[in-house]
Each structure stands twice: as structure tokens, then as C-alpha cells.
CSV table of C-alpha atoms in Angstrom, one decimal:
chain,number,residue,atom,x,y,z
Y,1,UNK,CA,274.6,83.4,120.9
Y,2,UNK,CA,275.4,81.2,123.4
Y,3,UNK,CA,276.0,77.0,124.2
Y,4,UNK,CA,275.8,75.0,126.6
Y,5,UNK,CA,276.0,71.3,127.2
Y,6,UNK,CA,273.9,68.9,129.9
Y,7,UNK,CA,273.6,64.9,130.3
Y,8,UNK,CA,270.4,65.1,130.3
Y,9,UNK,CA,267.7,68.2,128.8
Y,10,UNK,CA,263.8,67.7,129.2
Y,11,UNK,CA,261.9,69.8,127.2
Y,12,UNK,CA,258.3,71.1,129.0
Y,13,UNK,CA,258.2,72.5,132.8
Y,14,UNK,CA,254.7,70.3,133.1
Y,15,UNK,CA,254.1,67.8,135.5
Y,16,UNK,CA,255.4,65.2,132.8
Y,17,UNK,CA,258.6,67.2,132.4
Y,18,UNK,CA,259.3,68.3,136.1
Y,19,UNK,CA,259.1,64.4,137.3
Y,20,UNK,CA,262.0,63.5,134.5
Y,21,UNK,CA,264.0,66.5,135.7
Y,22,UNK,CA,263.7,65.3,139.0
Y,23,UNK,CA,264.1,61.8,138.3
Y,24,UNK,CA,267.3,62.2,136.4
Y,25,UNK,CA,268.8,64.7,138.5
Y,26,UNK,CA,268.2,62.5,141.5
Y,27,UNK,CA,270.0,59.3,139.5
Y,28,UNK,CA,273.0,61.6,139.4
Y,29,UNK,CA,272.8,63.5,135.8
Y,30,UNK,CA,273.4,66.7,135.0
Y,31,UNK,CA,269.9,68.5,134.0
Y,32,UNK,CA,268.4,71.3,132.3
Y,33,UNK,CA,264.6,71.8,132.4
Y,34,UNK,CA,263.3,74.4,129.7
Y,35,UNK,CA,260.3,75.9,130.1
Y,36,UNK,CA,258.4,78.2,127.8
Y,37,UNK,CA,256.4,80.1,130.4
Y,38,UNK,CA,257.4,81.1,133.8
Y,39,UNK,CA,255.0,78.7,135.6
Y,40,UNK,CA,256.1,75.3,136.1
Y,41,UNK,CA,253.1,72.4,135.9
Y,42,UNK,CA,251.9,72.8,133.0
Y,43,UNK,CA,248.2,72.5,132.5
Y,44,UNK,CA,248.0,71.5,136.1
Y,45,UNK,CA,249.0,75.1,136.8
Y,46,UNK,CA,248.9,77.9,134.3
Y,47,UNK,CA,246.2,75.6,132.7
Y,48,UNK,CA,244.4,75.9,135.5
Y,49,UNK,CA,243.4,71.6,135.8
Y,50,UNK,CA,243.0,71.9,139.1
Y,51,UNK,CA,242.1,68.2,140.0
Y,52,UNK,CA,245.0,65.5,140.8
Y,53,UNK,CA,243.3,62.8,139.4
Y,54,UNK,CA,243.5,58.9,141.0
Y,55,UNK,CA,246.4,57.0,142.0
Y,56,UNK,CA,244.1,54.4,142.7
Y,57,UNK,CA,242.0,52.0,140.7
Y,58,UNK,CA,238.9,52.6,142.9
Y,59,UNK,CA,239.0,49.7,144.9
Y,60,UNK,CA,240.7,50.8,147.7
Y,61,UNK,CA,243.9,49.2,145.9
Y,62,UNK,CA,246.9,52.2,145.3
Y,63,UNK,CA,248.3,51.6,141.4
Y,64,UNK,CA,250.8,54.9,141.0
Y,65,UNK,CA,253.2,55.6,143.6
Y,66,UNK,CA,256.9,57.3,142.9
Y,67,UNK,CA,256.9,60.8,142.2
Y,68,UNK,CA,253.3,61.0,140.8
Y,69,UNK,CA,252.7,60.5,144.8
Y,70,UNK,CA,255.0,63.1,145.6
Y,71,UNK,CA,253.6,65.6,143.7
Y,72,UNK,CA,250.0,64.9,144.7
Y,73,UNK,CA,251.3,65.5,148.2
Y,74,UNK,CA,253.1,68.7,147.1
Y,75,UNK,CA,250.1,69.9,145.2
Y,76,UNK,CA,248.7,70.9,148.7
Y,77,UNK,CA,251.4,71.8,150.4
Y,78,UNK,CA,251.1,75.6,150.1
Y,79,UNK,CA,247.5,75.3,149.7
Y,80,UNK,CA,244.1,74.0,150.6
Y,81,UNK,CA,242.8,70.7,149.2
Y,82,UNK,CA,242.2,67.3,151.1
Y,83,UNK,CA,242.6,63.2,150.3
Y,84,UNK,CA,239.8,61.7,151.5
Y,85,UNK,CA,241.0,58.8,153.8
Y,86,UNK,CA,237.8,57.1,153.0
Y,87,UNK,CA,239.4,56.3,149.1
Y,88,UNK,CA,240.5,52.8,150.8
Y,89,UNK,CA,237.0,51.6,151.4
Y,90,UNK,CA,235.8,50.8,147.6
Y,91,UNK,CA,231.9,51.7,148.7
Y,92,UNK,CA,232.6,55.4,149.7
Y,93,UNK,CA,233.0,56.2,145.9
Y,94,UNK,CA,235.8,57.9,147.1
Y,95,UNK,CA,239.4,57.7,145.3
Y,96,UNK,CA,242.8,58.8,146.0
Y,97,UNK,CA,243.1,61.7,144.4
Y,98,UNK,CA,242.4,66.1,145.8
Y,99,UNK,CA,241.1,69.6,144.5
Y,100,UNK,CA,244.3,71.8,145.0
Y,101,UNK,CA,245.1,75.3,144.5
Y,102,UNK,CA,247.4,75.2,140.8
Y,103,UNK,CA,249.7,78.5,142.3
Y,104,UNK,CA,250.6,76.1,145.5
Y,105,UNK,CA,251.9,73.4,142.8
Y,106,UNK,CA,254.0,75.9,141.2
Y,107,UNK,CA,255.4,77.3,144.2
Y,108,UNK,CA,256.4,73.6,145.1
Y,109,UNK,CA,257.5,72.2,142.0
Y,110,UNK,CA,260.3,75.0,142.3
Y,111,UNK,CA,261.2,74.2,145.5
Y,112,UNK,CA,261.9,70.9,144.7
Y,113,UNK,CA,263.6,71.1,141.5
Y,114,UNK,CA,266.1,73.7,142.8
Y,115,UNK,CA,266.7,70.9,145.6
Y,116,UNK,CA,267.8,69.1,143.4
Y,117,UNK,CA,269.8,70.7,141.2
Y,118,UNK,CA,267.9,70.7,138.2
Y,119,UNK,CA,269.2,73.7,136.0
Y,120,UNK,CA,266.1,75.3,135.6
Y,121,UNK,CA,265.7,77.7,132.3
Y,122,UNK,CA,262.2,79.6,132.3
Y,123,UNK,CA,260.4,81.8,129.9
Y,124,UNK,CA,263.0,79.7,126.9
Y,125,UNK,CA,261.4,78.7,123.8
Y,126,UNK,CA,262.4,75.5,122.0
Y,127,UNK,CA,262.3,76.5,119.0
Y,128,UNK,CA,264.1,73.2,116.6
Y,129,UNK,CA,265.7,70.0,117.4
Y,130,UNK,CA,269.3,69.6,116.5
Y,131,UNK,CA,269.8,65.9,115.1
Y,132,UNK,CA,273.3,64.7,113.9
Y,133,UNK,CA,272.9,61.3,112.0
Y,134,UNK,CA,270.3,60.2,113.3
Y,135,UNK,CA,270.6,61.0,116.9
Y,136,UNK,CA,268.7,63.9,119.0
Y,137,UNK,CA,272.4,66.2,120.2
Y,138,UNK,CA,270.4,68.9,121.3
Y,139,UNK,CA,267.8,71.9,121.1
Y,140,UNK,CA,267.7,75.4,119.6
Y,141,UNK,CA,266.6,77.7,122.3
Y,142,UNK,CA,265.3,81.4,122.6
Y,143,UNK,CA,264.9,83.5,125.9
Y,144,UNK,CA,265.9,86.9,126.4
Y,145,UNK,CA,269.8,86.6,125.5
Y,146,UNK,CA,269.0,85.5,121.9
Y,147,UNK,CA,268.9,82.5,120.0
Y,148,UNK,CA,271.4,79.2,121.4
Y,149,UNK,CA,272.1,76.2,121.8
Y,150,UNK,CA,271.8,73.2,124.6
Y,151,UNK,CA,273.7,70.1,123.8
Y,152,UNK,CA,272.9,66.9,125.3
Y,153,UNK,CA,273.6,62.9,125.6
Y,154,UNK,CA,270.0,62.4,126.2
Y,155,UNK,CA,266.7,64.5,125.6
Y,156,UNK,CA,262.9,63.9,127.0
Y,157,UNK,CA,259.9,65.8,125.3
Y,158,UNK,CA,257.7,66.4,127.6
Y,159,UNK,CA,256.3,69.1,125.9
Y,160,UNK,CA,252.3,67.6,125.1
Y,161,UNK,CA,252.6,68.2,121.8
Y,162,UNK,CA,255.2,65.7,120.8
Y,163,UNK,CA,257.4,69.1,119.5
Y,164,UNK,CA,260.8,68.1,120.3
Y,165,UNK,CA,260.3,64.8,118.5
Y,166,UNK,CA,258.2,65.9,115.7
Y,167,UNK,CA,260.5,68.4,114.3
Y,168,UNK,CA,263.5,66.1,115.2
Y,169,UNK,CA,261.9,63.6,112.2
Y,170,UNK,CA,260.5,61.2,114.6
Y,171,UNK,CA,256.7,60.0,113.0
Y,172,UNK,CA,253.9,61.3,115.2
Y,173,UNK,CA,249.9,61.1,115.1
Y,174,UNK,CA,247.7,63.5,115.9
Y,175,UNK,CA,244.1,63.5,117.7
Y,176,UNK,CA,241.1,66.3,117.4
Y,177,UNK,CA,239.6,68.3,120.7
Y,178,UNK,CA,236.1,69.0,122.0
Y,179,UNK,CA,235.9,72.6,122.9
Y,180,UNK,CA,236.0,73.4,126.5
Y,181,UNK,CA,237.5,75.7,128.8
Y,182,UNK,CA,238.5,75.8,132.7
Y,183,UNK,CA,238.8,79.2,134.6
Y,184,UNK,CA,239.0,79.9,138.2
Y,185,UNK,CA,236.1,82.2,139.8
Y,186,UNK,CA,235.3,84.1,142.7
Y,187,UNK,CA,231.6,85.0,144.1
Y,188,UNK,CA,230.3,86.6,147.0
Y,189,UNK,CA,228.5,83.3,148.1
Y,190,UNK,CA,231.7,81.4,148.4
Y,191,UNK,CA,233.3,84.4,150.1
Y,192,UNK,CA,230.6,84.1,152.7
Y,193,UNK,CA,230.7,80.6,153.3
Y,194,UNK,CA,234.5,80.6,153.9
Y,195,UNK,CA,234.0,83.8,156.2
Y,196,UNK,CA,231.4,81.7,158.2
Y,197,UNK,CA,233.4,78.3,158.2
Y,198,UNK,CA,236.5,79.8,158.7
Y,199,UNK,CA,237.4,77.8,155.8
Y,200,UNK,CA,239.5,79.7,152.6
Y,201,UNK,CA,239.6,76.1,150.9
Y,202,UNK,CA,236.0,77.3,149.6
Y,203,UNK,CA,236.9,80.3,148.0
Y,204,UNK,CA,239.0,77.5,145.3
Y,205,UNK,CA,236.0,77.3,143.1
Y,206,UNK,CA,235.8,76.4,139.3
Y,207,UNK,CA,233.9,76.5,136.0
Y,208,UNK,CA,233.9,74.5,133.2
Y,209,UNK,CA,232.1,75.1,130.3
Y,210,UNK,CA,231.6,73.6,126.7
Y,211,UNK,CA,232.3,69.6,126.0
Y,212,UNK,CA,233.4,67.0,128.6
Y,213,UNK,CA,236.1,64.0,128.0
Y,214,UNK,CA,233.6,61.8,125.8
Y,215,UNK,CA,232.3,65.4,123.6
Y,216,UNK,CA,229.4,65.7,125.7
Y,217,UNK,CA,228.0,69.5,126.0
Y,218,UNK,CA,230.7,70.2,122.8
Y,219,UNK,CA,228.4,73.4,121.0
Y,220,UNK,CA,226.4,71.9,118.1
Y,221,UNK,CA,227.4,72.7,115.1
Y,222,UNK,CA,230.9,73.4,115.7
Y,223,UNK,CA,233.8,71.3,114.2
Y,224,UNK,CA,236.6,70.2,116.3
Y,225,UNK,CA,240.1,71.6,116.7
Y,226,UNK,CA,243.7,70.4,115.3
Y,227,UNK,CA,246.5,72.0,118.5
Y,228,UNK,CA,249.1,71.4,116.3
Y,229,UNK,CA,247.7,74.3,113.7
Y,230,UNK,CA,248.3,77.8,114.7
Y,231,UNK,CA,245.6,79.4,113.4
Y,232,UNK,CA,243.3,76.9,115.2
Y,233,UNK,CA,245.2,77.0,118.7
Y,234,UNK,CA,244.2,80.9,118.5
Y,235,UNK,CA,240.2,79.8,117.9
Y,236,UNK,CA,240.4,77.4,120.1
Y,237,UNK,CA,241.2,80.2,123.0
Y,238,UNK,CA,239.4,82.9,121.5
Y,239,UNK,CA,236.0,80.4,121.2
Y,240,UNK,CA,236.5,79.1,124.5
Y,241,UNK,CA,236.7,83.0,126.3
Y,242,UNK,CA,233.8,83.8,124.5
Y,243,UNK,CA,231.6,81.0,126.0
Y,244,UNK,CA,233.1,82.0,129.3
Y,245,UNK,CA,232.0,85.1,128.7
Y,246,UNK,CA,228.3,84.1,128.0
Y,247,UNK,CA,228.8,81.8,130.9
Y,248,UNK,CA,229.4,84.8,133.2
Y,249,UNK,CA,227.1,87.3,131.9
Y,250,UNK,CA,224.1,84.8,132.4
Y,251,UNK,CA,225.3,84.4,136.2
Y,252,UNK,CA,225.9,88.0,136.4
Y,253,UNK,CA,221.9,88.6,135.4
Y,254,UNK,CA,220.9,86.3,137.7
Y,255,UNK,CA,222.0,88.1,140.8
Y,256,UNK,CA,221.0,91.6,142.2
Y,257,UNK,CA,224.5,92.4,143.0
Y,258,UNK,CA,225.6,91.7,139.3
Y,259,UNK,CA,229.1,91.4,138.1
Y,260,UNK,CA,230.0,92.3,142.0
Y,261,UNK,CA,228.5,88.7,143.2
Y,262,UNK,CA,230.3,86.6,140.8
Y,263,UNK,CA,233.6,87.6,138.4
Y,264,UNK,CA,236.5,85.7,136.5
Y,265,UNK,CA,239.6,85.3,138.8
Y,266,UNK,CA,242.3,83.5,136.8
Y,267,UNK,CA,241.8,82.5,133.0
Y,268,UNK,CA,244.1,79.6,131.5
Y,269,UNK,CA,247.4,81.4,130.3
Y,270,UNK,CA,248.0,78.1,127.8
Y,271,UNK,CA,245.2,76.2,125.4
Y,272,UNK,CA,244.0,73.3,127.1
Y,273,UNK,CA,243.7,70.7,124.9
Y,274,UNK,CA,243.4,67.3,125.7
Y,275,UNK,CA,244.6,65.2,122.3
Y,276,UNK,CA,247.2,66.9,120.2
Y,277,UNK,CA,250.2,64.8,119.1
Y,278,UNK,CA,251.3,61.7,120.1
Y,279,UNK,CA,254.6,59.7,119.2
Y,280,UNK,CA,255.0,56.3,117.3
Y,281,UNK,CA,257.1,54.1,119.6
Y,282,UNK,CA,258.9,50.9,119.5
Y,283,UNK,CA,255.9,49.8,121.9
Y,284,UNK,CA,252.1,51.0,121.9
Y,285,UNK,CA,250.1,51.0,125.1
Y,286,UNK,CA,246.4,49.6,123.8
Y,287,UNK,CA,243.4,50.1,125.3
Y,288,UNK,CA,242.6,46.4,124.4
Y,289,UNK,CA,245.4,45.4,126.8
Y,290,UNK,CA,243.7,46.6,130.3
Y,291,UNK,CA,244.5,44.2,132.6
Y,292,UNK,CA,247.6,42.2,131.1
Y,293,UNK,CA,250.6,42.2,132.9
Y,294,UNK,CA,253.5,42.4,130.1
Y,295,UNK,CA,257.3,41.7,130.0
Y,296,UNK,CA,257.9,44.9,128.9
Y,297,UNK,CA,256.0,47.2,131.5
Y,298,UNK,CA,257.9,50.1,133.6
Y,299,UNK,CA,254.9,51.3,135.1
Y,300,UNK,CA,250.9,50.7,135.6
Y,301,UNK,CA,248.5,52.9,135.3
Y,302,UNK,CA,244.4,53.1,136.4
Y,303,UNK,CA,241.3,54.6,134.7
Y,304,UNK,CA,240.4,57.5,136.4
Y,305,UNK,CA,237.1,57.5,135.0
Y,306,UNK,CA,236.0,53.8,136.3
Y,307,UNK,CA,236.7,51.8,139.4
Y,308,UNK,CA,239.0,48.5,138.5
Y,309,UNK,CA,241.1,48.9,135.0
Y,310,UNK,CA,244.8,48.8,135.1
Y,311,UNK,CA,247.1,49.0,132.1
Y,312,UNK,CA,250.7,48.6,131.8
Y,313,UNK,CA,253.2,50.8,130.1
Y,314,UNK,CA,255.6,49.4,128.0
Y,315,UNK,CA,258.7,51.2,127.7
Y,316,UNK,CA,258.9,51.3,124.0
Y,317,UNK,CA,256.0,53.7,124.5
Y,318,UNK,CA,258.2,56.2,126.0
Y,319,UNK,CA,261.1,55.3,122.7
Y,320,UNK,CA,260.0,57.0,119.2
Y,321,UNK,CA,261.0,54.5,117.0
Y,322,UNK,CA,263.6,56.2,114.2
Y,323,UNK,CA,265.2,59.3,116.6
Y,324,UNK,CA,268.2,57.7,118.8
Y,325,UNK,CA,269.0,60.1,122.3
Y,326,UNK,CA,265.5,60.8,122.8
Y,327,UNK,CA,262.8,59.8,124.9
Y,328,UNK,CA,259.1,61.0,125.6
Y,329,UNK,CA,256.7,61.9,128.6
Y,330,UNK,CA,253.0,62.7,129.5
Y,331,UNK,CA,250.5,62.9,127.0
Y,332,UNK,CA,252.6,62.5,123.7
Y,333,UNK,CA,253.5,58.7,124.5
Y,334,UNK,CA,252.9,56.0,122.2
Y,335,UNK,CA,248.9,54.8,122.6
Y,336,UNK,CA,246.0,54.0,120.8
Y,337,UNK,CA,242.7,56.6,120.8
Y,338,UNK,CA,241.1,54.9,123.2
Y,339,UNK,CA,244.1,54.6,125.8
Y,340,UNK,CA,245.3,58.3,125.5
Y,341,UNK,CA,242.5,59.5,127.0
Y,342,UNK,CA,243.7,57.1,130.5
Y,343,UNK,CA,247.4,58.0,129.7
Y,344,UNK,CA,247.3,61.7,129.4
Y,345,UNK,CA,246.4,62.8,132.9
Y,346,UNK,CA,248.2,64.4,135.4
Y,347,UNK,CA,249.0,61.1,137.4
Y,348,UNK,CA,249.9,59.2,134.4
Y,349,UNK,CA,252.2,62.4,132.9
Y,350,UNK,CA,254.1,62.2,136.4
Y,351,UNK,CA,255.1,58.6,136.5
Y,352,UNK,CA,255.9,58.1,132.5
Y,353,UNK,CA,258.0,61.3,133.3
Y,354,UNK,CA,260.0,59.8,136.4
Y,355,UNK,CA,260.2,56.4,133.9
Y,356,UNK,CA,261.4,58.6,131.0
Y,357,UNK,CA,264.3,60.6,133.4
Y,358,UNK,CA,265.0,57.4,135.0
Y,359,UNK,CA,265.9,56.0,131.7
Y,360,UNK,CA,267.7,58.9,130.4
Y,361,UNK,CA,270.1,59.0,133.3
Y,362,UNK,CA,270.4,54.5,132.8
Y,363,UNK,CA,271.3,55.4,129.1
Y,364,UNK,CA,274.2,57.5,129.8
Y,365,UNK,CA,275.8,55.7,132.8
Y,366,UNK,CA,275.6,52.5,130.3
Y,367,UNK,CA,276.5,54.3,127.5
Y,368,UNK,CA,273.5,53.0,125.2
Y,369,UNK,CA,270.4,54.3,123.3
Y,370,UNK,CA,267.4,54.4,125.0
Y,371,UNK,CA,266.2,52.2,122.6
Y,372,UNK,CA,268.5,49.7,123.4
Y,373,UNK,CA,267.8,50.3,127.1
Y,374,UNK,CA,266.1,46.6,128.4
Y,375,UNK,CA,263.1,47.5,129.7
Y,376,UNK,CA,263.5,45.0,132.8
Y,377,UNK,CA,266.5,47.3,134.3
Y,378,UNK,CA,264.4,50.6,134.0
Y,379,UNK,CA,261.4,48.5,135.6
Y,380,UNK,CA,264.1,47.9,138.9
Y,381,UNK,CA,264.8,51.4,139.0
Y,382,UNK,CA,261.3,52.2,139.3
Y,383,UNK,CA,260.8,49.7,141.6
Y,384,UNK,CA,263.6,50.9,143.7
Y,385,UNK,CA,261.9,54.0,143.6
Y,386,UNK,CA,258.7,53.1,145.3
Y,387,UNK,CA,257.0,52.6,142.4
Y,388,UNK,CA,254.0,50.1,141.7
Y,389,UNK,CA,255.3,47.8,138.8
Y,390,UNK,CA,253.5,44.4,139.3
Y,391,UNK,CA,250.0,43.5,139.6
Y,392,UNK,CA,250.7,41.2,142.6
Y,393,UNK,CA,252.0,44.3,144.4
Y,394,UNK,CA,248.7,46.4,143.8
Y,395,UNK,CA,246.9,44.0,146.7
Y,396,UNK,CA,249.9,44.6,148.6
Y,397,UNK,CA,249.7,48.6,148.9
Y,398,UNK,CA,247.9,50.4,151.4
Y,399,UNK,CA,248.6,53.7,150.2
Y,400,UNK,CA,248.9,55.0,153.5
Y,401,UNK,CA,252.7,56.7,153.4
């Protein structure tokens, strides 16, 4: 029902996606940002992970810089949430990182993609890939004006879930997830310690309940879940609410003042898994490699779970290996188990999405693949960017910008 053509198209408004949008649009293409929901971020907002994790490797060393940085910083600009200045000195235990409000993010991330001229297209479904031999041309969308079509030279999924380049033939694997669930709360003790310390950055309060990254706290018994299957994206949900629901009617016993002391404010509005579907690149980024400065490497990232390991992306990572015009972002790059859970973060999603938009706009203004892209002229343009590409560099950076 209606066509229209871009240079570049990234598919996912999450913090993956918006740094590619704004990468490419700020190299000079022509972009279109599609979004399923109406919140932009991703599972850092309507997903409700409210924690920017590290940019540092925990020993007072800065490792991501670039537009990750940016949107740490713009994660608090319309709401509470501090960086420690102590994350320099290694013995504070303290890292670069901040608690922020997800709404503010959201707010932000508009802001700055309207800036720059990114086309944004909200509450549109991708619903199939449009591949011409061989090559990723474009996307079937839906929204409220029907069923079209957006053409493109170049494409980045940054959907999570590898969609784009699943159903565009590209191979993918998949992972399993621990059952767990995020939601924002408010109580009446919060309330009254931000009413005596003048503080509202207390009333941003959490709870997590079921398993944690490594399965621990995952209910006994209960098999993990597939987010690629329908049926088990809706039990996945459905489970999760009703241990929230458990969670809050225990608390709610507790307390003479009942479900009046302590209530659900915001529920996830998006399943938040972890490990769904991941692309098989020219290049893999392997836990085994922590520490090893390649050839091939547009970026480095740290573990935000321990102080001191740093891996480097390869850019074939961000390349599905037999789909030309397409490249991916965030959690569905090319890695091993081990290393998708240090890739798929929000830190990580925001600088392979400012690699991946960075290389999209390259590939067009040289009019190649992005498989034929050499990695060494996308590492410059990260470089150029204020990114963190060497390891030398890392003892270098002070992160105070």
C-alpha cells in the first residue's frame, strides 16, 4: 500500500538499533529506524533493564567510548541516576556504569534521533525480508496504513532476535532462557525516605525475581524457554507475572498497610529474554579469545561481571555470512555461548550498533558489500569517532569527558 526507499534501514528502535541509526545518519545516509512499539530503547526501556552496565573493565581503565558513552550520559539526562567518580580507583569496587530512570532514556533517544534526521517509523512491524538474488533490498512493513514496502542499499537487524536475518535465509543459532522477570515498584518506605532526603532518585526502585545470569534462583522444576517460539514467548510472560504476583502478595502480608505500602508501578511491556537468536558470521567473537588484540577488531568490549577481561569484536561478527546488504547489532551478533552473555548488554548493543551504522553508511559511499567492507577502514571510522579500538589506548583513557 505504500513504498519507500532509504540508504540505509535498521530494523529495532533498541539501544542496538538507535546507535546504527544515529551512526549512519551522522556519516551522511539517508535513514529509516522501524520500531515495533512506540518506546524507543528497547529492553533498556519498555523492558524495564534499568542498569547501564560498565564501560569499564574495573580497573579504573575506560574500554567503550563512542555513542555507548553518549547514551549512558543521555540515560540520565531527564532523570535521576549518578556515575560514581570513584569507578577510576580499582579498590572502590566501583565501575563506570548508573541506575537510570528507562522513561528519561526514551524521552532522549528521541531527541537525538530527530536531531539527526533519522526517519523515525514507530509502532511498524517488520513483518518479512525482501531478498533479490541473494542480497537483503528491503523489508515488508505494517503500521496503521497497511502493509508496504521500504527499500534499501543497506539494512542492520537490530532487532535481538536475529529476525530480519533469519527470515532473509541468513543461518542463525539459537540459545535457551532462565526465567526471570524485572518490574518497577513503588512503596510507602521509599516514598518516605525521598520525602525526608529531598531526594526522588529513591522512589526508582526495582524487583527482580526468578533466575539470575548464570540460572541461579531459576524455579526448580521448570524447563527453560525457546524466544523464538510463540507459544513459549507468551509462557514466558504469563510465568514470569505470576511469580511477580506471589512476589507482591508475600510483601503485601508483611506490612500492616497491605497492598497500600508496596504496589507494581510499571510491568515490562516486551519479554525479556536474554539468549534468543544469534547470527552465523564471516567472524565469531570467542570467549576463549579475552584478551587478544586481532587484525580484524572494530571495537573492544569488557566483562561486566568481572574486573579485567577485554575482548575484541571482529567485524565479520557484525556480517551474516550468505545474505549480501545486511549487517547485524546488539545481542544477535556472531559469538560463542560463553561470550554472548559479555556481548549482549546494553553497552556492548550500543557500540556493535554505532560499528554496524558506521559500516552501512562506508558500504554505500564505496559502493561494496559489507562483507567486502575491510575491517581496518571501519576500525578508523570508529576511531575517528572516539571510540576505544586498541588495547594500548585502554591505559591511555581517563574516562573523564
Amino acid at each position: 500500500m505504500f513504498r519507500k526507499k532509504y540508504d540505509v534501514i535498521v530494523a529495532g528502535g533498541g539501544i542496538a538499533g538507535a546507535a546504527a541509526a544515529l551512526a549512519a545518519a551522522r556519516a551522511g545516509a539517508h535513514v529509516a529506524l522501524v520500531e515495533k512499539t512506540v518506546i524507543l530503547g528497547g529492553l533498556a526501556a519498555s523492558g524495564l533493564i534499568w542498569v547501564y552496565l560498565p564501560l569499564c573493565n574495573g580497573m579504573g581503565q575506560q574500554v567503550i567510548a563512542g555513542i555507548a558513552e553518549e547514551f549512558l550520559h543521555l540515560s540520565l539526562k531527564y532523570g535521576p541516576g549518578e556515575i560514581s567518580p570513584q569507578w577510576r580507583d580499582a579498590a572502590s569496587g566501583k565501575r563506570y556504569q548508573a541506575a537510570f530512570s528507562p522513561a528519561s532514556l526514551t524521552l532522549a533517544l528521541d531527541e537525538v534521533l530527530s536531531e539527526a534526521g533519522v526517519d523515525i517509523w514507530l509502532d511498524t512491524l517488520v513483518c518479512d525480508s525482501v531478498v533479490e538474488k541473494n542480497t537483503l533490498i528491503g523489508m515488508e512493513v505494517e503500521n496503521k496504513s497497511g502493509r508496504g514496502l521500504l527499500q534499501c542499499v543497506c539494512a542492520v537487524d537490530a532487532t535481538g532476535d536475529a529476525d530480519l536475518a533469519f527470515r532473509a535465509g541468513a543461518r542463525c543459532l539459537k540459545g535457551r532462557n532462565w526465567m526471570s522477570i524485572w518490574a518497577l515498584h513503588a512503596s510507602l518506605e521509599q516514598a518516605k525516605q525521598a520525602a525526608a532526603k529531598n531526594d526522588g532518585s529513591i522512589l526508582l526502585k526495582g524487583v527482580c525475581v526468578g533466575a539470575s545470569d548464570s540460572g541461579a534462583g531459576h524455579p526448580a522444576g521448570m524447563k527453560t524457554f525457546d524466544g523464538t517460539d510463540g507459544k513459549q514467548v507468551s509462557a514466558f510472560v504469563l510465568t514470569g507475572r505470576r511469580l511477580l504476583r506471589a512476589w507482591f502478595a508475600d510483601k503485601q502480608r508483611q506490612m500492616p498497610e497491605g497492598r497500600k505500602a508496596v504496589f507494581p508501578l510499571t510491568l515490562p511491556c516486551m519479554p525479556q529474554f536474554r539468549t534468543t537468536r544469534r547470527v552465523c558470521g564471516w567472524q565469531r567473537l570467542r570467549f576463549r579469545d579475552r584478551d587478544r588484540e586481532r587484525h580484524d577488531r572494530v571495537a573492544l568490549i569488557p566483562d561486566w561481571r568481572q574486573p579485567g577481561p577485554i575482548w575484541a569484536v571482529p567485524y565479520g561478527a557484525l556480517v551474516p555470512k550468505n545474505i549480501q546488504g545486511l549487517l547485524v547489532a546488539g545481542r544477535c551478533i556472531d559469538t560463542d555461548q560463553k561470550a554472548w552473555n559479555v556481548a549482549r548488554v546494553i553497552p556492548c548493543a550500543a557500540l556493535t550498533g554505532e560499528a554496524a551504522g558506521i559500516a552501512a553508511a562506508l558500504a554505500i559511499k564505496m559502493k561494496t558489500a559489507p562483507a567486502e567492507l575491510p575491517p581496518e577502514i571501519v576500525r578508523q571510522a570508529m576511531k575517528e569517532k572516539g571510540n576505544i579500538v586498541d588495547f594500548a589506548a585502554i591505559n591511555a583513557t581517563r574516562g573523564d569527558r
